[in-house]
Amino acid sequence: MALDIKAVQLSWEEGCNIVVGQSHFIKTVEDLAEIMNSSVPGVEYGLAFCEASNPCLIRTEGNDPTLIEQATQCARAVGAGHSFYLIMRKAYPINVLNQIKACQEVTRVFCATANPLQILVVQTDQGRGIVGVVDGLSPKGVESAEDKTARRAMLRRFGYKF
């Protein structure tokens, strides 16, 4: 059996976040759309899901055509069965991640990020699968007291801490 692993660079609109995961059923598309529509008022999103059995289509939902297209491009680039790509604007993954992980079809969330993202994809004779992700960049050091103060201020500015 031939086995090939490569890194697939994903791209989407600056200022947006992406959640990449795996699920086991086509119903995921509608369930994740319902989660997005009911969790954050005003959220804009695009969702693409790679169906793993015939007809093996990329299924889509969302309320923003540009984000739907970007999610579809991510799904097409990776091409792994049962993977999903959810790109959001006017919300953060922290607003929906627990609901996504609790969705009965979702088996794994690989990442939730706004950082540069590479998906590690394995290709076999059968198809493609995600074996991991490279989320962002490698550490350049340890935070200083000034960095710690800035981190805490940012979390308060975003409203996540008092």
CSV table of C-alpha atoms in Angstrom, one decimal:
chain,number,residue,atom,x,y,z
A,1,MET,CA,0.0,0.0,0.0
A,2,ALA,CA,1.4,3.4,-1.0
A,3,LEU,CA,1.4,6.1,1.7
A,4,ASP,CA,2.2,9.8,1.1
A,5,ILE,CA,2.0,12.6,3.8
A,6,LYS,CA,2.0,16.2,2.8
A,7,ALA,CA,1.3,19.6,4.4
A,8,VAL,CA,-1.7,21.5,2.8
A,9,GLN,CA,-1.6,25.2,3.5
A,10,LEU,CA,-5.1,26.6,4.1
A,11,SER,CA,-6.1,30.2,3.6
A,12,TRP,CA,-9.2,32.3,4.4
A,13,GLU,CA,-10.1,35.9,5.0
A,14,GLU,CA,-8.0,37.9,7.4
A,15,GLY,CA,-9.8,38.6,10.7
A,16,CYS,CA,-11.8,35.3,10.5
A,17,ASN,CA,-11.3,32.1,12.5
A,18,ILE,CA,-11.5,28.5,11.3
A,19,VAL,CA,-12.5,25.3,13.0
A,20,VAL,CA,-11.3,22.1,11.4
A,21,GLY,CA,-12.8,18.8,12.5
A,22,GLN,CA,-13.9,15.3,11.7
A,23,SER,CA,-17.4,13.9,11.8
A,24,HIS,CA,-19.1,10.7,10.8
A,25,PHE,CA,-22.4,11.7,9.1
A,26,ILE,CA,-23.8,14.0,6.5
A,27,LYS,CA,-26.3,15.4,9.1
A,28,THR,CA,-23.3,17.3,10.5
A,29,VAL,CA,-23.7,20.1,7.9
A,30,GLU,CA,-27.2,21.1,9.1
A,31,ASP,CA,-26.3,20.5,12.8
A,32,LEU,CA,-23.3,22.7,12.7
A,33,ALA,CA,-25.2,25.4,10.8
A,34,GLU,CA,-27.9,25.3,13.6
A,35,ILE,CA,-25.2,25.6,16.2
A,36,MET,CA,-23.8,28.7,14.5
A,37,ASN,CA,-27.2,30.3,13.9
A,38,SER,CA,-28.3,29.8,17.5
A,39,SER,CA,-25.1,30.5,19.4
A,40,VAL,CA,-23.9,34.0,18.4
A,41,PRO,CA,-26.3,36.7,17.1
A,42,GLY,CA,-24.9,38.3,14.0
A,43,VAL,CA,-22.2,35.6,13.3
A,44,GLU,CA,-21.3,35.3,9.7
A,45,TYR,CA,-20.0,31.9,8.6
A,46,GLY,CA,-19.3,29.4,5.9
A,47,LEU,CA,-19.2,25.6,6.3
A,48,ALA,CA,-17.9,22.8,4.1
A,49,PHE,CA,-18.1,19.1,4.8
A,50,CYS,CA,-16.4,16.4,2.8
A,51,GLU,CA,-18.8,13.5,2.3
A,52,ALA,CA,-17.0,10.1,2.7
A,53,SER,CA,-19.4,7.8,0.8
A,54,ASN,CA,-20.9,8.1,-2.6
A,55,PRO,CA,-21.6,10.5,-4.1
A,56,CYS,CA,-18.6,12.0,-2.2
A,57,LEU,CA,-19.7,15.6,-2.5
A,58,ILE,CA,-18.5,18.7,-0.6
A,59,ARG,CA,-21.7,19.7,1.3
A,60,THR,CA,-22.0,23.4,2.3
A,61,GLU,CA,-24.0,25.7,4.5
A,62,GLY,CA,-23.6,29.2,5.8
A,63,ASN,CA,-24.9,32.7,5.7
A,64,ASP,CA,-22.0,34.4,3.9
A,65,PRO,CA,-21.3,33.4,0.3
A,66,THR,CA,-17.6,34.5,0.5
A,67,LEU,CA,-17.0,32.4,3.6
A,68,ILE,CA,-18.9,29.4,2.1
A,69,GLU,CA,-16.6,29.6,-0.9
A,70,GLN,CA,-13.4,29.9,1.3
A,71,ALA,CA,-14.5,26.9,3.4
A,72,THR,CA,-15.2,25.0,0.2
A,73,GLN,CA,-11.7,25.8,-1.1
A,74,CYS,CA,-10.2,24.5,2.2
A,75,ALA,CA,-12.3,21.3,1.9
A,76,ARG,CA,-11.2,20.8,-1.7
A,77,ALA,CA,-7.5,21.4,-0.9
A,78,VAL,CA,-7.5,18.8,1.9
A,79,GLY,CA,-10.0,16.4,0.3
A,80,ALA,CA,-10.2,14.2,3.5
A,81,GLY,CA,-13.5,12.2,3.9
A,82,HIS,CA,-15.7,13.3,6.8
A,83,SER,CA,-13.7,16.5,7.5
A,84,PHE,CA,-15.3,19.8,8.0
A,85,TYR,CA,-14.1,23.4,7.7
A,86,LEU,CA,-16.0,26.2,9.5
A,87,ILE,CA,-14.9,29.8,8.9
A,88,MET,CA,-16.5,32.5,11.0
A,89,ARG,CA,-16.6,36.2,11.2
A,90,LYS,CA,-18.0,38.3,14.1
A,91,ALA,CA,-17.4,35.5,16.5
A,92,TYR,CA,-14.6,33.5,18.0
A,93,PRO,CA,-14.2,29.7,18.3
A,94,ILE,CA,-14.5,30.0,22.1
A,95,ASN,CA,-18.2,31.1,21.5
A,96,VAL,CA,-19.1,27.8,19.8
A,97,LEU,CA,-16.4,25.2,20.4
A,98,ASN,CA,-18.2,23.4,23.3
A,99,GLN,CA,-21.4,23.2,21.2
A,100,ILE,CA,-19.4,21.9,18.2
A,101,LYS,CA,-17.6,19.2,20.3
A,102,ALA,CA,-21.0,18.2,21.9
A,103,CYS,CA,-22.6,17.7,18.4
A,104,GLN,CA,-23.3,14.0,18.3
A,105,GLU,CA,-21.7,13.4,14.9
A,106,VAL,CA,-18.5,15.3,15.6
A,107,THR,CA,-15.7,12.8,16.4
A,108,ARG,CA,-12.8,15.2,16.7
A,109,VAL,CA,-11.8,18.9,16.5
A,110,PHE,CA,-8.3,19.3,15.1
A,111,CYS,CA,-8.0,23.0,15.6
A,112,ALA,CA,-9.7,26.3,16.1
A,113,THR,CA,-7.5,29.2,15.0
A,114,ALA,CA,-6.9,32.5,13.2
A,115,ASN,CA,-3.2,31.6,12.8
A,116,PRO,CA,-1.5,30.3,9.6
A,117,LEU,CA,-2.6,26.7,9.3
A,118,GLN,CA,-1.3,23.6,7.6
A,119,ILE,CA,-3.2,20.4,7.6
A,120,LEU,CA,-1.1,17.2,7.6
A,121,VAL,CA,-2.7,14.9,5.1
A,122,VAL,CA,-2.0,11.3,4.4
A,123,GLN,CA,-2.9,9.9,0.9
A,124,THR,CA,-3.5,6.2,0.5
A,125,ASP,CA,-4.9,4.1,-2.3
A,126,GLN,CA,-8.3,4.5,-0.7
A,127,GLY,CA,-8.3,8.3,-0.2
A,128,ARG,CA,-7.1,11.0,2.1
A,129,GLY,CA,-7.2,11.6,5.9
A,130,ILE,CA,-6.0,14.2,8.3
A,131,VAL,CA,-3.2,13.1,10.6
A,132,GLY,CA,-2.6,16.4,12.3
A,133,VAL,CA,-2.2,20.2,12.0
A,134,VAL,CA,0.5,22.8,12.2
A,135,ASP,CA,-1.3,25.7,13.9
A,136,GLY,CA,0.6,29.0,13.8
A,137,LEU,CA,4.3,29.4,14.4
A,138,SER,CA,6.9,27.9,16.8
A,139,PRO,CA,7.6,29.6,20.1
A,140,LYS,CA,10.3,32.3,20.0
A,141,GLY,CA,10.8,32.5,23.8
A,142,VAL,CA,9.0,32.7,27.1
A,143,GLU,CA,6.7,35.6,28.0
A,144,SER,CA,8.2,38.4,30.1
A,145,ALA,CA,6.4,40.3,32.8
A,146,GLU,CA,5.5,42.9,30.2
A,147,ASP,CA,4.1,40.2,27.9
A,148,LYS,CA,2.1,38.8,30.7
A,149,THR,CA,0.5,42.2,31.4
A,150,ALA,CA,-0.3,42.7,27.7
A,151,ARG,CA,-1.9,39.2,27.6
A,152,ARG,CA,-4.1,39.9,30.6
A,153,ALA,CA,-5.1,43.3,29.2
A,154,MET,CA,-6.0,41.8,25.8
A,155,LEU,CA,-8.3,39.2,27.5
A,156,ARG,CA,-10.0,41.9,29.4
A,157,ARG,CA,-10.4,44.1,26.3
A,158,PHE,CA,-12.1,41.2,24.6
A,159,GLY,CA,-14.4,40.7,27.6
A,160,TYR,CA,-13.2,37.2,28.5
A,161,LYS,CA,-11.9,38.3,32.0
A,162,PHE,CA,-13.1,40.9,34.5
